[in-house]
Amino acid sequence: AQSVTQLGSHVSVSEGALVLLRCNYSSSVPPYLFWYVQYPNQGLQLLLKYTSAATLVKGINGFEAEFKKSETSFHLTKPSAHMSDAAEYFCAVANQAGTALIFGKGTTLSVSS
Amino acid sequence: EAGVTQFPSHSVIEKGQTVTLRCDPISGHDNLYWYRRVMGKEIKFLLHFVKESKQDESGMPNNRFLAERTGGTYSTLKVQPAELEDSGVYFCASSRDRAHTDTQYFGPGTRLTVL
């Protein structure tokens, strides 16, 4: 069965600092992995997805994630944080049947000036 | 292209009452999903429609929840009778193809509070 673990429910960074949000997955089949972001009072927006092509995936707003099979990880990074990046971030894996996404508990990112 | 819309955005009801949530997917998206996030917990899958047919309803918590998708367009999720533990945010999503090959686009959610 597939599952996702997000390490750290809250992450705080300074503006301009590196953003690193951690996600580890468990999957009995090659995984399809996603990062979504939810800004206040909005729906979830897809940042990027891994579908077994390149292991380094670039997304919107300067975010990227690297799929590491040996570490079963799919961490999200951004070189320089902006105030506008403050939001809740969700890592997800598609279930084996492809009928649903299985989400982690989310990580709230705070950015201070 | 209009996104996924949900109505209402907020609903406050008494325990034992009935509530119906509506979701309008992106036009042309055959796949429609319902998810729920209870406070402090992860977002959990409820069910998946392909057009008007229920493909997977393994996440529905109990028989107080009834989902329909008339004509393969919009979908409704009815909770009857509502209990306190049903409080949370209900998200709808749609995709052109299945989850692992296509992006799911999410609506803003309906925040349900059961008193």
Short mmCIF file of N, CA and C in Angstrom, two decimals, chain A residues 32 34 36 38 41-46 49 51 88 90 94-106, chain B residues 33 35 37 40-45 47-48 55-56 89 91 98-109:
data_model
loop_
_atom_site.label_atom_id
_atom_site.label_comp_id
_atom_site.label_asym_id
_atom_site.label_seq_id
_atom_site.Cartn_x
_atom_site.Cartn_y
_atom_site.Cartn_z
N TYR A 32 3.91 7.50 -8.42
CA TYR A 32 3.66 8.79 -9.06
C TYR A 32 3.48 9.78 -7.91
N PHE A 34 3.43 13.82 -6.15
CA PHE A 34 2.94 15.18 -6.39
C PHE A 34 3.26 16.07 -5.20
N TYR A 36 1.51 19.65 -3.82
CA TYR A 36 0.47 20.66 -3.96
C TYR A 36 0.71 21.75 -2.93
N GLN A 38 -1.41 25.01 -0.85
CA GLN A 38 -2.69 25.67 -0.55
C GLN A 38 -2.41 27.01 0.10
N ASN A 41 -7.37 30.44 2.12
CA ASN A 41 -8.69 30.62 1.49
C ASN A 41 -8.74 30.22 0.01
N GLN A 42 -7.82 29.37 -0.40
CA GLN A 42 -7.83 28.89 -1.77
C GLN A 42 -7.79 27.38 -1.80
N GLY A 43 -8.03 26.81 -2.99
CA GLY A 43 -7.93 25.37 -3.17
C GLY A 43 -6.49 24.93 -3.34
N LEU A 44 -6.31 23.63 -3.47
CA LEU A 44 -4.96 23.09 -3.67
C LEU A 44 -4.54 23.33 -5.11
N GLN A 45 -3.29 23.74 -5.27
CA GLN A 45 -2.73 24.00 -6.59
C GLN A 45 -1.52 23.10 -6.80
N LEU A 46 -1.45 22.48 -7.96
CA LEU A 46 -0.31 21.60 -8.23
C LEU A 46 0.96 22.41 -8.43
N LYS A 49 4.94 17.42 -10.40
CA LYS A 49 4.65 16.00 -10.28
C LYS A 49 5.76 15.17 -10.90
N THR A 51 6.44 11.58 -12.69
CA THR A 51 5.73 10.48 -13.35
C THR A 51 6.70 9.56 -14.05
N GLU A 88 0.51 26.29 2.96
CA GLU A 88 0.61 24.91 3.41
C GLU A 88 0.92 24.04 2.19
N PHE A 90 1.56 20.16 0.52
CA PHE A 90 1.17 18.76 0.67
C PHE A 90 1.92 17.90 -0.34
N ALA A 94 -0.01 8.80 -5.86
CA ALA A 94 -1.19 8.19 -6.45
C ALA A 94 -1.33 6.77 -5.95
N ASN A 95 -2.57 6.34 -5.68
CA ASN A 95 -2.74 4.96 -5.24
C ASN A 95 -2.53 4.02 -6.42
N GLN A 96 -2.42 2.75 -6.11
CA GLN A 96 -2.02 1.78 -7.13
C GLN A 96 -3.01 1.72 -8.29
N ALA A 97 -4.30 1.89 -7.97
CA ALA A 97 -5.32 1.81 -9.01
C ALA A 97 -5.41 3.09 -9.82
N GLY A 98 -4.77 4.13 -9.34
CA GLY A 98 -4.86 5.41 -10.05
C GLY A 98 -6.19 6.11 -9.85
N THR A 99 -6.90 5.75 -8.79
CA THR A 99 -8.20 6.36 -8.55
C THR A 99 -8.17 7.46 -7.50
N ALA A 100 -7.05 7.61 -6.81
CA ALA A 100 -7.01 8.58 -5.71
C ALA A 100 -5.60 9.02 -5.42
N LEU A 101 -5.49 10.16 -4.76
CA LEU A 101 -4.22 10.63 -4.21
C LEU A 101 -4.21 10.36 -2.71
N ILE A 102 -3.06 9.95 -2.22
CA ILE A 102 -2.86 9.73 -0.79
C ILE A 102 -1.93 10.83 -0.31
N PHE A 103 -2.44 11.64 0.62
CA PHE A 103 -1.72 12.83 1.04
C PHE A 103 -0.96 12.63 2.35
N GLY A 104 0.10 13.41 2.48
CA GLY A 104 0.74 13.57 3.77
C GLY A 104 -0.05 14.57 4.60
N LYS A 105 0.41 14.80 5.83
CA LYS A 105 -0.35 15.66 6.75
C LYS A 105 -0.16 17.14 6.47
N GLY A 106 0.76 17.47 5.58
CA GLY A 106 0.96 18.87 5.24
C GLY A 106 2.05 19.52 6.07
N TYR B 33 -13.43 13.59 -8.12
CA TYR B 33 -13.03 13.00 -6.84
C TYR B 33 -13.55 13.86 -5.69
N TYR B 35 -12.69 14.52 -1.58
CA TYR B 35 -11.75 14.32 -0.48
C TYR B 35 -12.26 15.08 0.73
N ARG B 37 -10.84 16.79 4.65
CA ARG B 37 -9.80 17.01 5.64
C ARG B 37 -10.46 17.38 6.96
N GLY B 40 -6.67 18.97 11.69
CA GLY B 40 -5.49 18.35 12.26
C GLY B 40 -5.07 17.05 11.60
N LYS B 41 -5.84 16.62 10.63
CA LYS B 41 -5.54 15.35 9.97
C LYS B 41 -5.17 15.59 8.50
N GLU B 42 -4.78 14.52 7.84
CA GLU B 42 -4.44 14.64 6.43
C GLU B 42 -5.69 14.64 5.56
N ILE B 43 -5.53 15.10 4.34
CA ILE B 43 -6.61 15.06 3.36
C ILE B 43 -6.82 13.61 2.97
N LYS B 44 -8.09 13.16 3.07
CA LYS B 44 -8.37 11.75 2.78
C LYS B 44 -9.37 11.61 1.64
N PHE B 45 -9.11 10.65 0.80
CA PHE B 45 -9.96 10.33 -0.33
C PHE B 45 -11.28 9.76 0.14
N LEU B 47 -14.25 9.34 -2.59
CA LEU B 47 -14.66 8.50 -3.71
C LEU B 47 -14.29 9.12 -5.03
N HIS B 48 -14.42 8.32 -6.08
CA HIS B 48 -14.03 8.69 -7.43
C HIS B 48 -15.13 8.30 -8.42
N GLN B 55 -16.42 4.77 -9.43
CA GLN B 55 -15.31 3.89 -9.74
C GLN B 55 -14.70 3.28 -8.48
N ASP B 56 -14.66 4.10 -7.44
CA ASP B 56 -14.04 3.68 -6.19
C ASP B 56 -14.67 4.50 -5.08
N VAL B 89 -13.19 20.13 6.05
CA VAL B 89 -13.23 20.75 4.73
C VAL B 89 -13.35 19.66 3.69
N PHE B 91 -13.18 18.71 -0.15
CA PHE B 91 -12.62 19.14 -1.43
C PHE B 91 -13.13 18.28 -2.55
N ARG B 98 -6.99 9.45 -15.35
CA ARG B 98 -6.83 8.96 -13.97
C ARG B 98 -5.66 9.62 -13.25
N ALA B 99 -5.67 9.53 -11.91
CA ALA B 99 -4.75 10.28 -11.05
C ALA B 99 -3.30 10.13 -11.44
N HIS B 100 -2.83 8.92 -11.71
CA HIS B 100 -1.40 8.76 -11.90
C HIS B 100 -0.92 9.16 -13.29
N THR B 101 -1.82 9.54 -14.17
CA THR B 101 -1.37 10.00 -15.48
C THR B 101 -1.80 11.43 -15.77
N ASP B 102 -2.59 12.00 -14.93
CA ASP B 102 -3.09 13.34 -15.22
C ASP B 102 -3.20 14.13 -13.92
N THR B 103 -3.21 15.43 -14.04
CA THR B 103 -3.28 16.29 -12.87
C THR B 103 -4.70 16.37 -12.35
N GLN B 104 -4.84 16.29 -11.04
CA GLN B 104 -6.13 16.57 -10.42
C GLN B 104 -6.18 18.05 -10.06
N TYR B 105 -7.24 18.70 -10.50
CA TYR B 105 -7.45 20.12 -10.20
C TYR B 105 -8.48 20.23 -9.09
N PHE B 106 -8.10 20.94 -8.05
CA PHE B 106 -8.94 21.01 -6.85
C PHE B 106 -9.76 22.28 -6.80
N GLY B 107 -10.95 22.15 -6.23
CA GLY B 107 -11.75 23.30 -5.90
C GLY B 107 -11.31 23.91 -4.58
N PRO B 108 -11.93 25.04 -4.20
CA PRO B 108 -11.53 25.72 -2.96
C PRO B 108 -12.03 25.04 -1.70
N GLY B 109 -12.92 24.08 -1.85
CA GLY B 109 -13.41 23.36 -0.67
C GLY B 109 -14.66 23.97 -0.08
#
